[in-house]
Short mmCIF file of C-alpha atoms in Angstrom, two decimals:
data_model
loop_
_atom_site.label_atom_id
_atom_site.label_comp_id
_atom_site.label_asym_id
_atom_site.label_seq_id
_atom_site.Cartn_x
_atom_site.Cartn_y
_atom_site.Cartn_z
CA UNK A 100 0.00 0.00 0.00
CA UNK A 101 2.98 2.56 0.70
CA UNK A 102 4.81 1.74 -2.98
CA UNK A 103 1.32 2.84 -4.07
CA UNK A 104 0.94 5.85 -1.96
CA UNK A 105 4.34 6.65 -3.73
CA UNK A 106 3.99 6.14 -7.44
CA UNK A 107 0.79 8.30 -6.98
CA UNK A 108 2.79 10.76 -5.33
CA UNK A 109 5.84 10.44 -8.13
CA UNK A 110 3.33 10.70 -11.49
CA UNK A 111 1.53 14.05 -9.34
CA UNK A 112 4.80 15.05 -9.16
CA UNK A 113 6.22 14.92 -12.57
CA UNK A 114 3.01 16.65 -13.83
CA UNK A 115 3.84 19.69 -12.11
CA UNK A 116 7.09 22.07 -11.39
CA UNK A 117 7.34 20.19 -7.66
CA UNK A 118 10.55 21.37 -7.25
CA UNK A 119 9.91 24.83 -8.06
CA UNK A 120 7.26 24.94 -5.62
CA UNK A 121 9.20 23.57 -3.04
CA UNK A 122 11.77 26.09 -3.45
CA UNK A 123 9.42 29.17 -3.61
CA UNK A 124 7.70 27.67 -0.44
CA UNK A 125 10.80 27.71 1.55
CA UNK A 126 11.67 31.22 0.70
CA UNK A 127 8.24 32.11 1.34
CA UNK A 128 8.08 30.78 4.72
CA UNK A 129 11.98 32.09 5.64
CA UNK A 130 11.07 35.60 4.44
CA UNK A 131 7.76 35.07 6.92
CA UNK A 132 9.99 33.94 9.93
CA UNK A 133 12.39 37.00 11.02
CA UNK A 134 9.75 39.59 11.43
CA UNK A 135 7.39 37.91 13.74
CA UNK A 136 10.14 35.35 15.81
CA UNK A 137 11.07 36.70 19.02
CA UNK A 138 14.76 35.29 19.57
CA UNK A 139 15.80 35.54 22.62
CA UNK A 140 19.77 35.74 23.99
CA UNK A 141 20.06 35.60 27.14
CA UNK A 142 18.05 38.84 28.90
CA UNK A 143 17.82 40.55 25.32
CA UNK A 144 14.99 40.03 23.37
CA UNK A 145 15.61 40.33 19.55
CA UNK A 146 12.18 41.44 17.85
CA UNK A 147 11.85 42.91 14.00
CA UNK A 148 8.13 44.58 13.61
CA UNK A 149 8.61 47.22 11.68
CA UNK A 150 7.49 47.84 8.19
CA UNK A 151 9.64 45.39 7.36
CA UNK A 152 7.21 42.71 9.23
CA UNK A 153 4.09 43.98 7.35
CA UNK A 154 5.81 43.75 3.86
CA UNK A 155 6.96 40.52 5.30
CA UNK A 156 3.77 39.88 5.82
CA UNK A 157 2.39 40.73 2.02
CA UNK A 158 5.19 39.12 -0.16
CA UNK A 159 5.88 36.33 1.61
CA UNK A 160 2.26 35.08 1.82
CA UNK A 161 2.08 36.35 -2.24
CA UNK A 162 5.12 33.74 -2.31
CA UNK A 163 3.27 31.43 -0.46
CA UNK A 164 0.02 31.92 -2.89
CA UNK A 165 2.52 31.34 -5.95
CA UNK A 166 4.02 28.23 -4.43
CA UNK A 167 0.51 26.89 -4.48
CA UNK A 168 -0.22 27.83 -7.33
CA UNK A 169 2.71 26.13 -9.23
CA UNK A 170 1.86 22.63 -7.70
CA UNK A 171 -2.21 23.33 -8.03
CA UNK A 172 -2.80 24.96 -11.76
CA UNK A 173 1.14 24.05 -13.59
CA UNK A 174 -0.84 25.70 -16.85
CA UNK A 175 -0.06 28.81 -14.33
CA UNK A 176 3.37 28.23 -14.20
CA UNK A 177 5.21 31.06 -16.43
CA UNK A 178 2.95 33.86 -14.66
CA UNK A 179 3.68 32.20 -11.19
CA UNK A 180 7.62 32.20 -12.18
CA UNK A 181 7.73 35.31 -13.14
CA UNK A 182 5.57 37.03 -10.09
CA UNK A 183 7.41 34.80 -7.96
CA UNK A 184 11.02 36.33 -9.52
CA UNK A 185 9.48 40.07 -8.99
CA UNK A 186 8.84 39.45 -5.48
CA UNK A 187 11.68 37.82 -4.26
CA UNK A 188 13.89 40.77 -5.56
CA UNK A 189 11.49 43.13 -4.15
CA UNK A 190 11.87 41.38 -0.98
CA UNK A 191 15.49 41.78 -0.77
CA UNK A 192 14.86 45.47 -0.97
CA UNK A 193 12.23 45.80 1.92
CA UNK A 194 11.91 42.69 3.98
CA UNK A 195 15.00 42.76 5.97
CA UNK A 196 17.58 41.54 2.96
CA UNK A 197 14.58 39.20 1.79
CA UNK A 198 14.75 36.84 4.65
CA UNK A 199 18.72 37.59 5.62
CA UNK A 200 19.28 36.92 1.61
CA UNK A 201 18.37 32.99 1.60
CA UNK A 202 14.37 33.52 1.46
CA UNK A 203 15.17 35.73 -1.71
CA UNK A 204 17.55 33.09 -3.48
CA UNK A 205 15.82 30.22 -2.84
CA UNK A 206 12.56 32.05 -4.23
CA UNK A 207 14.66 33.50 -7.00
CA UNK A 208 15.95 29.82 -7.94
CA UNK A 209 12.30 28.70 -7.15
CA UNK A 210 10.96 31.05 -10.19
CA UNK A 211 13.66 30.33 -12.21
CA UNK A 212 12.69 26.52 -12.23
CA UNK A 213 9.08 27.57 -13.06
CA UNK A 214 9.67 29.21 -16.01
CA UNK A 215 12.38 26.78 -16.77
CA UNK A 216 9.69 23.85 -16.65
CA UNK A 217 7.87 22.17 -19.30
CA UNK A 218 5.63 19.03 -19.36
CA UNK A 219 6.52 17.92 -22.73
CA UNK A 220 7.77 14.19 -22.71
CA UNK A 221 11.96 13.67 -23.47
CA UNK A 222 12.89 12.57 -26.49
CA UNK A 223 15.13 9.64 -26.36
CA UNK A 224 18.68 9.99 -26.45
CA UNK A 225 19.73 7.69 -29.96
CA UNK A 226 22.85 5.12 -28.87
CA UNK A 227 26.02 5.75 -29.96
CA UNK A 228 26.46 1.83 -30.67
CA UNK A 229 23.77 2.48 -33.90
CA UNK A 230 25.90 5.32 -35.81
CA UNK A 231 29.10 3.74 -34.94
CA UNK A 232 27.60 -0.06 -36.52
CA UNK A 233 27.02 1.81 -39.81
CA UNK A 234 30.56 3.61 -41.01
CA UNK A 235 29.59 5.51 -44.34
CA UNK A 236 25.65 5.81 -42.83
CA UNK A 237 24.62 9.35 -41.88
CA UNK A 238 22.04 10.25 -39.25
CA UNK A 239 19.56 13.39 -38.87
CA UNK A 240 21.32 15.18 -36.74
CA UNK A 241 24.20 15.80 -38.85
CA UNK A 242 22.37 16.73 -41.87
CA UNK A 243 21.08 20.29 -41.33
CA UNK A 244 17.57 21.12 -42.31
CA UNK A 245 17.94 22.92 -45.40
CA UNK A 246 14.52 25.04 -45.89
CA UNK A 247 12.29 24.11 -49.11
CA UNK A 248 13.28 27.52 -51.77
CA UNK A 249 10.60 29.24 -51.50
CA UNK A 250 8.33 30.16 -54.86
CA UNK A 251 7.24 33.40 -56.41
CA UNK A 252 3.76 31.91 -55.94
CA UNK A 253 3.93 31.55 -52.33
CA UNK A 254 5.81 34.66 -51.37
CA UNK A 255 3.81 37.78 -50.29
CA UNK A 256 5.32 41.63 -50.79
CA UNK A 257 4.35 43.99 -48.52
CA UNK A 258 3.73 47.55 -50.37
CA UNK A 259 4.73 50.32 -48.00
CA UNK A 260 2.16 53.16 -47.83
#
């Protein structure tokens, strides 16, 4: 029952930018932490709630929302990436260096995965053993596409105005 659990769990995942999610969560929730954690060290009492905190507040939950999003709607994924990009850069700006910098790079390498990502299927690699069998034999990849010429017929002029 487990191995099931988990090859449902691997085919969600490889429909979706997973990773990218995971990595935009993280920031998220690292850019969330400083403002609102009281550390203490010894007697002192280390608290951040400034206007830092309430833009903490706003991008890292708008991280959050975009974490979500990439793992809910992947058809979402280019907008999420790119919002996701925005905000961690704007967060290094105003939320205290975006988390102490790593809540802003591990967004920034969060929504560089999501736009990065695609669902289209590899194409298998061809074997090495199958042009080396065949000497004088050459294979599509070294012949370049050479385009069809093009006839009179088919070619359209634009007339400037």
């Amino acid at each position: 029952m487990l191995l099931r659990i988990w090859r449902g769990f691997t085919a969600w995942r490889r429909g979706r930018p997973f990773w990218a999610g995971l990595f935009v969560a993280l920031g998220a929730l690292i850019i969330l932490f400083p403002p609102y954690a009281n550390l203490k060290l010894g007697d002192m009492v280390i608290s951040i709630q400034t206007l830092g905190g309430v833009s903490a507040l706003l991008i890292g939950s708008l991280l959050a929302l975009c974490a979500v999003a990439l793992w809910v709607a992947p058809k979402f994924r280019l907008a999420a990436g790119i919002v996701t990009v925005l905000l961690s850069l704007v967060a290094l700006v105003v939320t205290n260096l975006g988390g102490f910098l790593f809540g802003t790079i591990f967004s920034l390498l969060g929504g560089a995965l999501a736009v990065a990502w695609t669902d289209a299927p590899k194409k298998p690699k061809k074997s090495k053993n199958s042009a080396e069998s065949a000497p004088g034999s050459s294979t599509e990849e070294e012949l370049p596409d050479s385009p069809e010429p093009s006839s009179p017929e088919t070619t359209q002029r634009v007339q400037p105005t």
